[in-house]
Short mmCIF file of C-alpha atoms and ligand atoms in Angstrom, two decimals:
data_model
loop_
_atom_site.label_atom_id
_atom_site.label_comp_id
_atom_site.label_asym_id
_atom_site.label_seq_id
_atom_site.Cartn_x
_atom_site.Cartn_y
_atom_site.Cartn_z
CA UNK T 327 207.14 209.90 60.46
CA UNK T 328 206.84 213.82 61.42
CA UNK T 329 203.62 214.91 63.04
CA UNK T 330 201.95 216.93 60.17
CA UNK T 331 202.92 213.91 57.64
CA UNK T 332 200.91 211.55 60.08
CA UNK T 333 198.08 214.07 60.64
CA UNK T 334 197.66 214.61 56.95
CA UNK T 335 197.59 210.51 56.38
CA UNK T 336 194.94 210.20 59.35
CA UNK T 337 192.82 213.15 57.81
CA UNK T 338 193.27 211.27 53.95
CA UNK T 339 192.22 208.07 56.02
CA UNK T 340 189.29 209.50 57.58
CA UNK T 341 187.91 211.21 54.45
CA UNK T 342 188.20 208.06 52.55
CA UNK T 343 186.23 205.79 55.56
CA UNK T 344 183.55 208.57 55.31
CA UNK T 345 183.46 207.90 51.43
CA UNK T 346 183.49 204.25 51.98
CA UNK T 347 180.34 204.86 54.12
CA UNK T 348 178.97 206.94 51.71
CA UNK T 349 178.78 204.37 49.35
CA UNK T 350 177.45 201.94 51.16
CA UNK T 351 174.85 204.22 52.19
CA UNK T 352 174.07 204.87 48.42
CA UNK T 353 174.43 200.85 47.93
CA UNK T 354 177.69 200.10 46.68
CA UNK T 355 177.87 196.66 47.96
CA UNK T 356 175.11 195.59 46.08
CA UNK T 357 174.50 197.78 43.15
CA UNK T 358 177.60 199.80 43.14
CA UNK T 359 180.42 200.90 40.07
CA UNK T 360 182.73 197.79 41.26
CA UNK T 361 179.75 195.03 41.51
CA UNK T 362 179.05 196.52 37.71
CA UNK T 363 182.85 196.06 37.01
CA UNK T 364 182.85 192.28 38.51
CA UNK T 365 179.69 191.58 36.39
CA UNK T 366 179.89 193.17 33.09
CA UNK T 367 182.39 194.56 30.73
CA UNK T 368 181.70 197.80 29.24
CA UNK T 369 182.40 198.24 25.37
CA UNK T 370 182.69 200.98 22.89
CA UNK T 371 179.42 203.50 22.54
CA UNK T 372 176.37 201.78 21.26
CA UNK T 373 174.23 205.29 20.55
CA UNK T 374 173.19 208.83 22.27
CA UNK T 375 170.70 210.84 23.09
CA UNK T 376 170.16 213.83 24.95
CA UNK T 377 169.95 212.35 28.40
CA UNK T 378 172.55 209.80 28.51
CA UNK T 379 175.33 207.70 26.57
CA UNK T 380 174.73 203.80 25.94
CA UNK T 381 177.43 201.44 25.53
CA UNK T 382 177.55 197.96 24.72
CA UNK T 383 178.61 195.56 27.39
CA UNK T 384 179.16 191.74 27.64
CA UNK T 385 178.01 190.11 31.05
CA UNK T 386 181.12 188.15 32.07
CA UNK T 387 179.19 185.13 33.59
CA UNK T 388 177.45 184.30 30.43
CA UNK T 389 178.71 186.46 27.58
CA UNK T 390 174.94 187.49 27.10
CA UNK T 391 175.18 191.05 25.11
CA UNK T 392 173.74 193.72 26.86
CA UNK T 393 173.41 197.79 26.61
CA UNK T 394 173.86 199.54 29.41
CA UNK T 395 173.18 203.02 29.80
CA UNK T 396 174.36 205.97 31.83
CA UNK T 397 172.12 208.67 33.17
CA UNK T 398 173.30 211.10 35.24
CA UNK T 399 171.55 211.93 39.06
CA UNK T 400 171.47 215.60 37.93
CA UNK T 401 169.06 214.50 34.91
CA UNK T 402 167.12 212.73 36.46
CA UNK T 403 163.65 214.25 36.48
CA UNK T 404 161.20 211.99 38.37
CA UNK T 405 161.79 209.62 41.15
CA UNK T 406 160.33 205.93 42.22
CA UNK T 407 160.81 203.64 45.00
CA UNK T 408 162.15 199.56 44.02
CA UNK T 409 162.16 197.63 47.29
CA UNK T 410 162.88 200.57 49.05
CA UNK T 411 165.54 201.78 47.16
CA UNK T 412 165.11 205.36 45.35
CA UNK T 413 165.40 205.14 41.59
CA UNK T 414 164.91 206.94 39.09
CA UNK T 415 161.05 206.55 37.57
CA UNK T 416 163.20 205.07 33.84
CA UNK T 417 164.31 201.95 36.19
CA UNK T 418 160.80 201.73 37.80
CA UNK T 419 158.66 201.67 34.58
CA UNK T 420 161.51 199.70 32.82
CA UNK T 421 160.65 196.84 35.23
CA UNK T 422 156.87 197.76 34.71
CA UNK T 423 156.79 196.46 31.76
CA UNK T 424 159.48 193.69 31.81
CA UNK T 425 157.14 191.17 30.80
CA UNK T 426 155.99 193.28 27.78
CA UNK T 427 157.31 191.04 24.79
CA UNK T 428 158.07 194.50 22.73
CA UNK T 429 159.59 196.40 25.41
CA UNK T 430 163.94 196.09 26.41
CA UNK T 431 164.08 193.85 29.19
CA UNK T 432 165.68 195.44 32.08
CA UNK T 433 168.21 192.94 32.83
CA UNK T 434 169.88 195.10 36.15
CA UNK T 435 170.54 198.48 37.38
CA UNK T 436 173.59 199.93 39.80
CA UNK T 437 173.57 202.87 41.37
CA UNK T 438 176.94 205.29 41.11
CA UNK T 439 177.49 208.73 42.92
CA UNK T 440 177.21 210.39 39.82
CA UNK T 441 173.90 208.66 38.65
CA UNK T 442 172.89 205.18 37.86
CA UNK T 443 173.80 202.43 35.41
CA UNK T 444 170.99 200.62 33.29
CA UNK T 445 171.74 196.89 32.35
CA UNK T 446 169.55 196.31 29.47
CA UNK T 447 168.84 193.12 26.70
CA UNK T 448 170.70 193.74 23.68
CA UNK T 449 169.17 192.48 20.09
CA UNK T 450 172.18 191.37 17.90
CA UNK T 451 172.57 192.46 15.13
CA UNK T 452 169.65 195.59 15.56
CA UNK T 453 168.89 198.85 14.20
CA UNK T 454 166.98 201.69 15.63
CA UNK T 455 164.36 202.28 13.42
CA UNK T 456 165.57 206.09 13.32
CA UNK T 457 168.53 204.96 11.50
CA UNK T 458 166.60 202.62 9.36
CA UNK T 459 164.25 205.01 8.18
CA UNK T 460 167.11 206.82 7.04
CA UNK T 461 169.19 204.13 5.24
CA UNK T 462 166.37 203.85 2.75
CA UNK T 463 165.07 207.36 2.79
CA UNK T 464 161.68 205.75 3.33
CA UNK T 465 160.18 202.32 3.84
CA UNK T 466 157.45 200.80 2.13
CA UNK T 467 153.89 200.43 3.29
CA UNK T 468 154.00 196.98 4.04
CA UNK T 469 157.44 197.59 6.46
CA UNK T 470 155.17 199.91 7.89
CA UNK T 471 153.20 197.78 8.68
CA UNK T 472 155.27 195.13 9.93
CA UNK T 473 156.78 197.80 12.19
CA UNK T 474 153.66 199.82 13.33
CA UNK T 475 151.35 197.07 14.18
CA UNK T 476 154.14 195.55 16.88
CA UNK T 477 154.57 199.49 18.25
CA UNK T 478 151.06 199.78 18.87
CA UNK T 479 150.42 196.34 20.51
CA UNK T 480 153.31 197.18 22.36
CA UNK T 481 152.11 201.29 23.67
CA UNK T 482 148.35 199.72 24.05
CA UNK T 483 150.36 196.68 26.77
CA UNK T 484 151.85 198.98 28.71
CA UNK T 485 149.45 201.17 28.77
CA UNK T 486 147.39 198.70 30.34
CA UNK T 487 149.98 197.73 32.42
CA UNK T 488 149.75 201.56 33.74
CA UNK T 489 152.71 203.00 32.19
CA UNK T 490 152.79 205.89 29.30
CA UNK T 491 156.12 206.05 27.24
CA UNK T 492 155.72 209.78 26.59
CA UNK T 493 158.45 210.12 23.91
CA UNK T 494 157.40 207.60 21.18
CA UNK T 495 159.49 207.71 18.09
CA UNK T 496 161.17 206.24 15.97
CA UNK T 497 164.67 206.56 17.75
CA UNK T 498 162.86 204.53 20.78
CA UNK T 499 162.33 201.67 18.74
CA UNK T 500 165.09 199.51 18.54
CA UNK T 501 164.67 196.71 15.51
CA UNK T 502 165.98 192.88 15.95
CA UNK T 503 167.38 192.21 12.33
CA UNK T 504 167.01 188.42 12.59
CA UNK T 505 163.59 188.40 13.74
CA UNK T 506 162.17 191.61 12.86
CA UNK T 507 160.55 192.08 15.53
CA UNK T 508 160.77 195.72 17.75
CA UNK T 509 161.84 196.69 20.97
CA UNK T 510 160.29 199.67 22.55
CA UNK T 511 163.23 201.91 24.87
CA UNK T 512 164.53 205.05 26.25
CA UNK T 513 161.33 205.16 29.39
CA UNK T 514 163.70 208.39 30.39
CA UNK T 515 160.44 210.21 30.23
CA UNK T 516 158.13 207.78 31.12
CA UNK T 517 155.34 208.09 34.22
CA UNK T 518 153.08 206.00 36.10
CA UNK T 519 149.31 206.21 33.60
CA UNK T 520 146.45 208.27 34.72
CA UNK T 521 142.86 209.42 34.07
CA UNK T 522 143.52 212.98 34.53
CA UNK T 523 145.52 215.75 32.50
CA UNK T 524 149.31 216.23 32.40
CA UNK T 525 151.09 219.32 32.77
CA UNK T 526 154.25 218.40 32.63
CA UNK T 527 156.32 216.88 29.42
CA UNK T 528 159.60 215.91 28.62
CA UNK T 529 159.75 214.06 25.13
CA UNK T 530 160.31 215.11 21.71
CA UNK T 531 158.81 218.33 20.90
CA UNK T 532 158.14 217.68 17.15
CA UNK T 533 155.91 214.33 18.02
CA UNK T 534 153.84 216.39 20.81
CA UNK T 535 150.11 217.04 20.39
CA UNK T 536 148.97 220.59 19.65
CA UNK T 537 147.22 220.65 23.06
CA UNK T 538 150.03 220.90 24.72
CA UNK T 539 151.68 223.55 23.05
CA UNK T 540 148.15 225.32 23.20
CA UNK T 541 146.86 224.35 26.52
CA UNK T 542 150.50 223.06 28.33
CA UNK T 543 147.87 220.05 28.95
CA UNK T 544 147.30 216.58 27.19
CA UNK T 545 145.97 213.02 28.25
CA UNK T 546 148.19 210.60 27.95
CA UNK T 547 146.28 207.83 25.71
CA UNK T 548 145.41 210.82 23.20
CA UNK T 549 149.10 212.23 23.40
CA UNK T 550 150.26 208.79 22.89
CA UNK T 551 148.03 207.97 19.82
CA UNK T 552 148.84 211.59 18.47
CA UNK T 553 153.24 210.64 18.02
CA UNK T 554 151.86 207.22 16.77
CA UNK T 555 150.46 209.01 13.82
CA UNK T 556 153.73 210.81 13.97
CA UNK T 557 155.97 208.28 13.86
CA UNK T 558 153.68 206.58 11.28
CA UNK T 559 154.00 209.39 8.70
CA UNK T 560 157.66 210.07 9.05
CA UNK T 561 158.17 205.61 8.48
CA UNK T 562 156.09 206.55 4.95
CA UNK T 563 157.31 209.81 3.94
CA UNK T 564 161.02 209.74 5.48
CA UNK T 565 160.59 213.35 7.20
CA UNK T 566 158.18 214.57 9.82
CA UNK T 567 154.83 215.73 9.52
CA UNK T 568 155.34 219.24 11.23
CA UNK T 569 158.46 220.92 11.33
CA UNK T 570 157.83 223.46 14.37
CA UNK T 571 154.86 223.91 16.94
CA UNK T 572 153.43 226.44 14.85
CA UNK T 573 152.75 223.56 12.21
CA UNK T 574 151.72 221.13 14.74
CA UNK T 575 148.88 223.66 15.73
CA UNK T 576 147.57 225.28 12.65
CA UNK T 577 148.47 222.54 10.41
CA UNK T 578 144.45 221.10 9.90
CA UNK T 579 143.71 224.48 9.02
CA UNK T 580 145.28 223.50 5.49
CA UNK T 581 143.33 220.90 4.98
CA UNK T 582 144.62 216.96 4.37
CA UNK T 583 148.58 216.65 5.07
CA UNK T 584 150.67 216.07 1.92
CA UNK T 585 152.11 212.35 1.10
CA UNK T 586 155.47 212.67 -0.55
CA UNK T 587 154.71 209.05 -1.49
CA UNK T 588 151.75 206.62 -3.14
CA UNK T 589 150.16 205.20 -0.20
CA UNK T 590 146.82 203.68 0.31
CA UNK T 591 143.76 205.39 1.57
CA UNK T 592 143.83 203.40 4.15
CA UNK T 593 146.76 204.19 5.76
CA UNK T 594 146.04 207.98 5.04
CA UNK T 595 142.82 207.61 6.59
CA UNK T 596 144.47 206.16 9.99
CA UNK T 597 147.24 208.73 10.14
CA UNK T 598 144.59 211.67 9.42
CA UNK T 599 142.56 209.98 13.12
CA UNK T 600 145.61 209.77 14.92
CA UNK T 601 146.61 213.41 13.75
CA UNK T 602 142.95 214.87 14.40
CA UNK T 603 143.63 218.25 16.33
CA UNK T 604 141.25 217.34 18.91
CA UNK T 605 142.34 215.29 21.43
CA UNK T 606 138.34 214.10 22.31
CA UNK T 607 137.56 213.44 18.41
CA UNK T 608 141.15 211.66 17.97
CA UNK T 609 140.91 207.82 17.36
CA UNK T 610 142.02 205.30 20.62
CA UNK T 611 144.60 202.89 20.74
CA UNK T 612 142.05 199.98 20.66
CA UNK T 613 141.00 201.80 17.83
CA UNK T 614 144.21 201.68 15.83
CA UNK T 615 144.12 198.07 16.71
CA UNK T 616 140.80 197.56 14.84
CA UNK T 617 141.65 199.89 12.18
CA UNK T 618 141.57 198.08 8.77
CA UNK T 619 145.19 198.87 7.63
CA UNK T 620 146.65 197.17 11.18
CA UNK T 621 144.59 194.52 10.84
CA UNK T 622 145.66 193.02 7.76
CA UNK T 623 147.92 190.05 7.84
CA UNK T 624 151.06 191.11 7.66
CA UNK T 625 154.33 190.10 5.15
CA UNK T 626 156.63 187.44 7.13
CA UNK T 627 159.98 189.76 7.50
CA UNK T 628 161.78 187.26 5.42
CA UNK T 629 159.88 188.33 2.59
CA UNK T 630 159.72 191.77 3.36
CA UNK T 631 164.03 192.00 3.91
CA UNK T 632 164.33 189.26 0.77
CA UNK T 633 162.88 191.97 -1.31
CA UNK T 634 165.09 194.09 0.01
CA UNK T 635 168.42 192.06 -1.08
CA UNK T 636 166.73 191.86 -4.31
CA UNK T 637 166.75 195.66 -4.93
CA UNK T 638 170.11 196.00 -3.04
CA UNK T 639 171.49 193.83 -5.75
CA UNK T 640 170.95 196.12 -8.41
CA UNK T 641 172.31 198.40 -6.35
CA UNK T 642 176.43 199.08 -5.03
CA UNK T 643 176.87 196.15 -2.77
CA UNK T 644 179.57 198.06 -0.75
CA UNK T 645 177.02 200.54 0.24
CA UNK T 646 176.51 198.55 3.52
CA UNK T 647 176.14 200.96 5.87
CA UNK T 648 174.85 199.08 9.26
CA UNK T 649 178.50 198.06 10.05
CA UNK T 650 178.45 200.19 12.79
CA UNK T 651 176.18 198.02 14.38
CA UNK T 652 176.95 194.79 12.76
CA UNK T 653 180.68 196.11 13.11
CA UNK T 654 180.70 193.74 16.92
CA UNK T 655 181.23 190.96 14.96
CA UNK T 656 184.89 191.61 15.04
CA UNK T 657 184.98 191.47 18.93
CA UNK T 658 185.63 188.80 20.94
CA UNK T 659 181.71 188.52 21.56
CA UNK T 660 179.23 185.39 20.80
CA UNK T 661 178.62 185.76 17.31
CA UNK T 662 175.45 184.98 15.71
CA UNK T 663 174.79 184.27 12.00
CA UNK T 664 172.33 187.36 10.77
CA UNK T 665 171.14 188.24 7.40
CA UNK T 666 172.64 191.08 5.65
CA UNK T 667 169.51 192.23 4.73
CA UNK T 668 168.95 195.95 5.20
CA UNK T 669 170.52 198.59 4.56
CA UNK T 670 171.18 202.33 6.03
CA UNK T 671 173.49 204.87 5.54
CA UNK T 672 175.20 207.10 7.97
CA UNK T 673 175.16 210.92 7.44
CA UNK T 674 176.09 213.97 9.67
CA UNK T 675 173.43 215.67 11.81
CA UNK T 676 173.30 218.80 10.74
CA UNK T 677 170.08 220.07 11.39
CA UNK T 678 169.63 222.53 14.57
CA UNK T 679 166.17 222.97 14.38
CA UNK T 680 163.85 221.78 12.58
CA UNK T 681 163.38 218.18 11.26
CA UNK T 682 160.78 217.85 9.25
CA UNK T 683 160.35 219.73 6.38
CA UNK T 684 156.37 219.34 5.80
CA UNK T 685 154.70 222.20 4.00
CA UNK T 686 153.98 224.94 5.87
CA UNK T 687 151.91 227.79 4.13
CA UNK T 688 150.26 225.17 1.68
CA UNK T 689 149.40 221.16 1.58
CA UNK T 690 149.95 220.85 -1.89
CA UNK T 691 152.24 218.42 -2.65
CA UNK T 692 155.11 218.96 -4.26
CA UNK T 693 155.32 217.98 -8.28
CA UNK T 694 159.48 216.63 -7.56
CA UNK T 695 160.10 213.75 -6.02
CA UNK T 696 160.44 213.62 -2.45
CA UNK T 697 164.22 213.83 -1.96
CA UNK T 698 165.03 215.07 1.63
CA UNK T 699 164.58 213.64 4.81
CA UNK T 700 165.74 214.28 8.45
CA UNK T 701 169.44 214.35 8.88
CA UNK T 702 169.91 214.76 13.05
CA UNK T 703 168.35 212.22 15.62
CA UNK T 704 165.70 214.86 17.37
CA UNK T 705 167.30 213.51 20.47
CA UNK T 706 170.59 215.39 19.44
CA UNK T 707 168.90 218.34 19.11
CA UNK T 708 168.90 220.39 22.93
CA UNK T 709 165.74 219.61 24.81
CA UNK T 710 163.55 222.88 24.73
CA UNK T 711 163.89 225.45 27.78
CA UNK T 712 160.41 226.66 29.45
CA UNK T 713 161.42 229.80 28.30
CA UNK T 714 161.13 228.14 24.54
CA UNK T 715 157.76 226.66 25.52
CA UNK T 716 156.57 229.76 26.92
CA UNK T 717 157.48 231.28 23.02
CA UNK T 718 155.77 228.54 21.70
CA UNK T 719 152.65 228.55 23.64
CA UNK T 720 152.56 232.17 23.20
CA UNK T 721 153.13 232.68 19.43
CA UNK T 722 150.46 229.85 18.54
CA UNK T 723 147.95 231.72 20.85
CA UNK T 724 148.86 234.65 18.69
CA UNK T 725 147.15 234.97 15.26
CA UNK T 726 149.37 237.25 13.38
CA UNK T 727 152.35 236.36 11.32
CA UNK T 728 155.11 236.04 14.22
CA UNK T 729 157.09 233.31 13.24
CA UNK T 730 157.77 230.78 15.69
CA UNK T 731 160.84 229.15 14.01
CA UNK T 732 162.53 232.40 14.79
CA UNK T 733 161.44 233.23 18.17
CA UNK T 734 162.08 229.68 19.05
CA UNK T 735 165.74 230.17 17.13
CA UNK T 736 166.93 233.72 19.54
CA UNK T 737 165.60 231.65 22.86
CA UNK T 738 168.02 228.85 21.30
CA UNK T 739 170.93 231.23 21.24
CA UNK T 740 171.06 231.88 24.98
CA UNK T 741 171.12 227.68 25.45
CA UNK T 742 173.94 226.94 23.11
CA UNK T 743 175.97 225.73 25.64
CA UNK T 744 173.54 222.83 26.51
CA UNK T 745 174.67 221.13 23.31
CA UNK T 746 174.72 217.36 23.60
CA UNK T 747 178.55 217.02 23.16
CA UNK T 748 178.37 218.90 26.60
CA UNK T 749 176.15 216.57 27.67
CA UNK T 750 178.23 213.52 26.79
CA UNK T 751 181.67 215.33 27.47
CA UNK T 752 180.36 215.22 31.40
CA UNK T 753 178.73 211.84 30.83
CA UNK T 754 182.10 210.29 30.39
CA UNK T 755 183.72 212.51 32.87
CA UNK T 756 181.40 210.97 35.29
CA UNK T 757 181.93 207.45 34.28
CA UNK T 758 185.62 207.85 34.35
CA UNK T 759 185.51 209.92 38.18
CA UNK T 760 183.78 206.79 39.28
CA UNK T 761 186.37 204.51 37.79
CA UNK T 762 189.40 206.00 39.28
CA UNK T 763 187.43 206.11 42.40
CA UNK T 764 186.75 202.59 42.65
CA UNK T 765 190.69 202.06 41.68
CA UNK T 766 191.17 204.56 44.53
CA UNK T 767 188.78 202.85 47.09
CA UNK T 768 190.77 199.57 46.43
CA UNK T 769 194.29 201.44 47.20
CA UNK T 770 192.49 202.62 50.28
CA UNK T 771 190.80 198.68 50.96
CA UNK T 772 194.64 197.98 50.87
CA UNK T 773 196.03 200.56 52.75
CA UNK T 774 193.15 199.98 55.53
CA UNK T 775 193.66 196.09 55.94
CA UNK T 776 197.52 197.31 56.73
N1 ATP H 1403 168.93 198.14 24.67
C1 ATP H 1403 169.42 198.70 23.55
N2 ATP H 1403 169.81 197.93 22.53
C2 ATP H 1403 170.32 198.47 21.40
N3 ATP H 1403 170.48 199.80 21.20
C3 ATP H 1403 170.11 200.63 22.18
C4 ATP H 1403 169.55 200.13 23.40
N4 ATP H 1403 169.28 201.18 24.19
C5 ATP H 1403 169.63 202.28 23.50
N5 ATP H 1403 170.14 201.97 22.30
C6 ATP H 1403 170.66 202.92 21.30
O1 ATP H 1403 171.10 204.10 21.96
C7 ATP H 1403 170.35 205.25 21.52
C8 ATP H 1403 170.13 206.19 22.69
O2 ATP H 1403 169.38 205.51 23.70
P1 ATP H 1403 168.27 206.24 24.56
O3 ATP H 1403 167.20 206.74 23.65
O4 ATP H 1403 167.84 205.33 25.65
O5 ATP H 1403 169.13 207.48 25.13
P2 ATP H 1403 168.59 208.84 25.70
O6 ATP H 1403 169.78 209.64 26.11
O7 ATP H 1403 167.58 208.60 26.74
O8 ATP H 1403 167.89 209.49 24.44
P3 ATP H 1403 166.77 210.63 24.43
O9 ATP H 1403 167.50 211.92 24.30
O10 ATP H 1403 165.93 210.27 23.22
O11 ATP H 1403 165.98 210.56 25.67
C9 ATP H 1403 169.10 204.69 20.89
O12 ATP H 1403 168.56 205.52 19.89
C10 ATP H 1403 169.58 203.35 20.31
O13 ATP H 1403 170.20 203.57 19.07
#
């Protein structure tokens, strides 16, 4: 062996032993990429959003079905401490509430160079209740109900458990099909609950309280009740309330919001306290709890989905569009009998902007019958920039005519390139560096034991 051959092997060797220390520093013999590997085994792409990619996974010692999700270091906004270990505040308020009956149990976490794995509880067969919404258009007041009641119980017990969601919706709720019952995710944007304002944000713009976009303050138990009401008009109406910021701030100046939909008073009257424009007049959680409309006994989901096979019937059976989630039952996992009772159909995002497509000069509603509804997970759609706040903030403070949807539109032209594809693209670059890697470090192991 000539001299610079052996000097270039002892440099390779020494680079790789300060690697190997690296990730021991950063935990890889406990909650590193090849103690995930040993443990679980990682499946095709379970869903997306704007901060991460989650797959479905099988944990090898049981077969228990599990999601786990990727986000990367570089997202990660807001850190927390677990035993000592730094991790990002999702992990942290994840195990907050792991006791929570309507929350994703946080089954594990690992920590990779490029960011950190989350080892979640997998429902099977589920839904996100985005995607149901969608299948049907709408749902009916009494799935509402079914639906809503479990959210709220579920927001109100971890807020007492001192931790606020921050980007309730309906693509954060994650439906079991067999039982009905819901499972509250994505705490990407969660933070520890307090008494006193917050000035920062980072969930969905369209379910955001006017204060915010007014003030660039909110509370969180207000903000919270605020994309309750939210989430509980888009469940009746199949579209959002407000389709920009401009809406969400001037939109009580119109008068009552228009149903698209015969609903009771009572549910109108709920959704017009949890949408009051003043955060100190708006209703409480506890007082959601009490409201009339929650507390009424609610259908058994049997009934509720067996009314649904009854309609579907009478409809084309082949239209059975949850396959992509009830697709697993062609892998090699534990399958479990479920009803095929409900059913949603898959279209293209295609919406860049807005989602919602509430009236926005008048609340009359409209004589046709309510036909659209949102097309694009709001998650898709690239976070907004401060820069897009700032527009926001600025053009609602401003009582002329300047239309937000355009300002907000040229700031958006400048971002393009943080598209989500982008996003993911370097999501599963990551996961694949760290994969080669660990096949690398074992070469190495090898080469070192020689
Ligand atoms: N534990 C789970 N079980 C089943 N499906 C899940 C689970 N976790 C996530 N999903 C699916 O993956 C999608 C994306 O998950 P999640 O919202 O956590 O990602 P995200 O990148 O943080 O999204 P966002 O941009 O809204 O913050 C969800 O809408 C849901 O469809």
């Amino acid at each position: 062996m000539t001299l610079p051959v052996l000097a270039k092997k002892m440099k390779k060797l020494a680079s790789l032993q300060f690697f190997n220390l690296k990730l021991l520093l950063n935990g890889e013999s406990s909650r590193g990429f090849s103690k995930f590997k040993k443990n679980y085994k990682l499946k095709a792409e379970l869903g997306r959003g704007g901060f991460g990619v989650v797959y479905r996974a099988v944990r090898t010692s049981d077969n228990t079905l599990v999601a786990v999700k990727f986000i990367e270091r570089s997202n990660v906004k807001e850190w927390a401490r677990i035993n000592g270990e730094q991790v990002p505040m999702e992990i942290c308020m994840l195990a907050k509430c792991s006791k929570i009956r309507g929350v994703i149990r946080l089954l594990d976490w690992y920590s990779i160079p490029e960011g950190f794995l989350i080892v979640m509880e997998r429902p099977y067969p589920c839904i996100d209740m985005f995607d149901f919404i969608k299948g049907q258009g709408k749902i009916s007041e009494e799935m509402a109900h079914f639906l809503f009641r479990q959210i709220t119980v579920t927001v109100h017990e971890c807020v007492q458990n001192r931790v606020l969601h921050r980007d309730l919706k309906d693509e954060n709720v994650v439906i079991d099909l067999v039982t009905g019952s819901t499972k509250l995710i994505d705490f990407g944007a969660a933070t520890v609950l307090r008494r006193s304002q917050y000035s920062d944000f980072q969930g969905t713009r369209l379910y955001c309280p006017p204060e915010w976009f007014l003030h660039s303050l909110y509370l969180g138990r207000e903000a919270a009740v605020w994309s309750l009401g939210v989430l509980l008009y888009n469940s009746l109406n199949g579209r959002l309330p407000f389709r920009n910021e401009k809406d969400i701030c001037t939109a009580h100046l119109l008068g009552p919001l228009p149903f698209f939909v015969p609903v009771s008073s009572e549910v109108k009257d709920l959704i017009s306290k949890c949408l009051t424009f003043d955060p100190f007049q708006r209703c409480s959680l506890e007082a959601i709890l009490n409201h009339p409309w929650v507390k009424q006994q609610p259908l058994s989901w049997e009934l509720l989905t067996k009314n649904k096979v009854q309609k579907k019937t009478s409809m084309e059976k082949s239209d059975d569009h949850i396959s992509e989630t009830l697709g697993e039952q062609s892998e090699t996992e534990e399958e479990r009998s479920h009803p095929t009772t409900v059913s949603t159909s898959k279209q293209p995002g295609t919406s860049d902007e807005g989602v919602g497509l509430s009236a926005s000069s008048s609340h009359t509603p409209p004589k046709k019958q309510h036909k659209e509804h949102r097309m694009a997970k709001t998650s898709l759609l690239a976070p907004p920039t401060s820069v897009e706040m700032k527009a926001a903030v600025q053009a609602s403070k401003t009582p002329t005519q300047f239309n937000v949807h355009t300002a907000l539109k040229n700031q958006r032209q400048i971002k393009k390139h943080q598209s989500p594809h982008a996003v993911n693209s370097t999501v599963l670059t990551a996961l694949r560096r760290a994969m080669s890697r660990e096949a690398q470090n074992r070469i190495s192991g090898v080469f070192l034991q020689d």
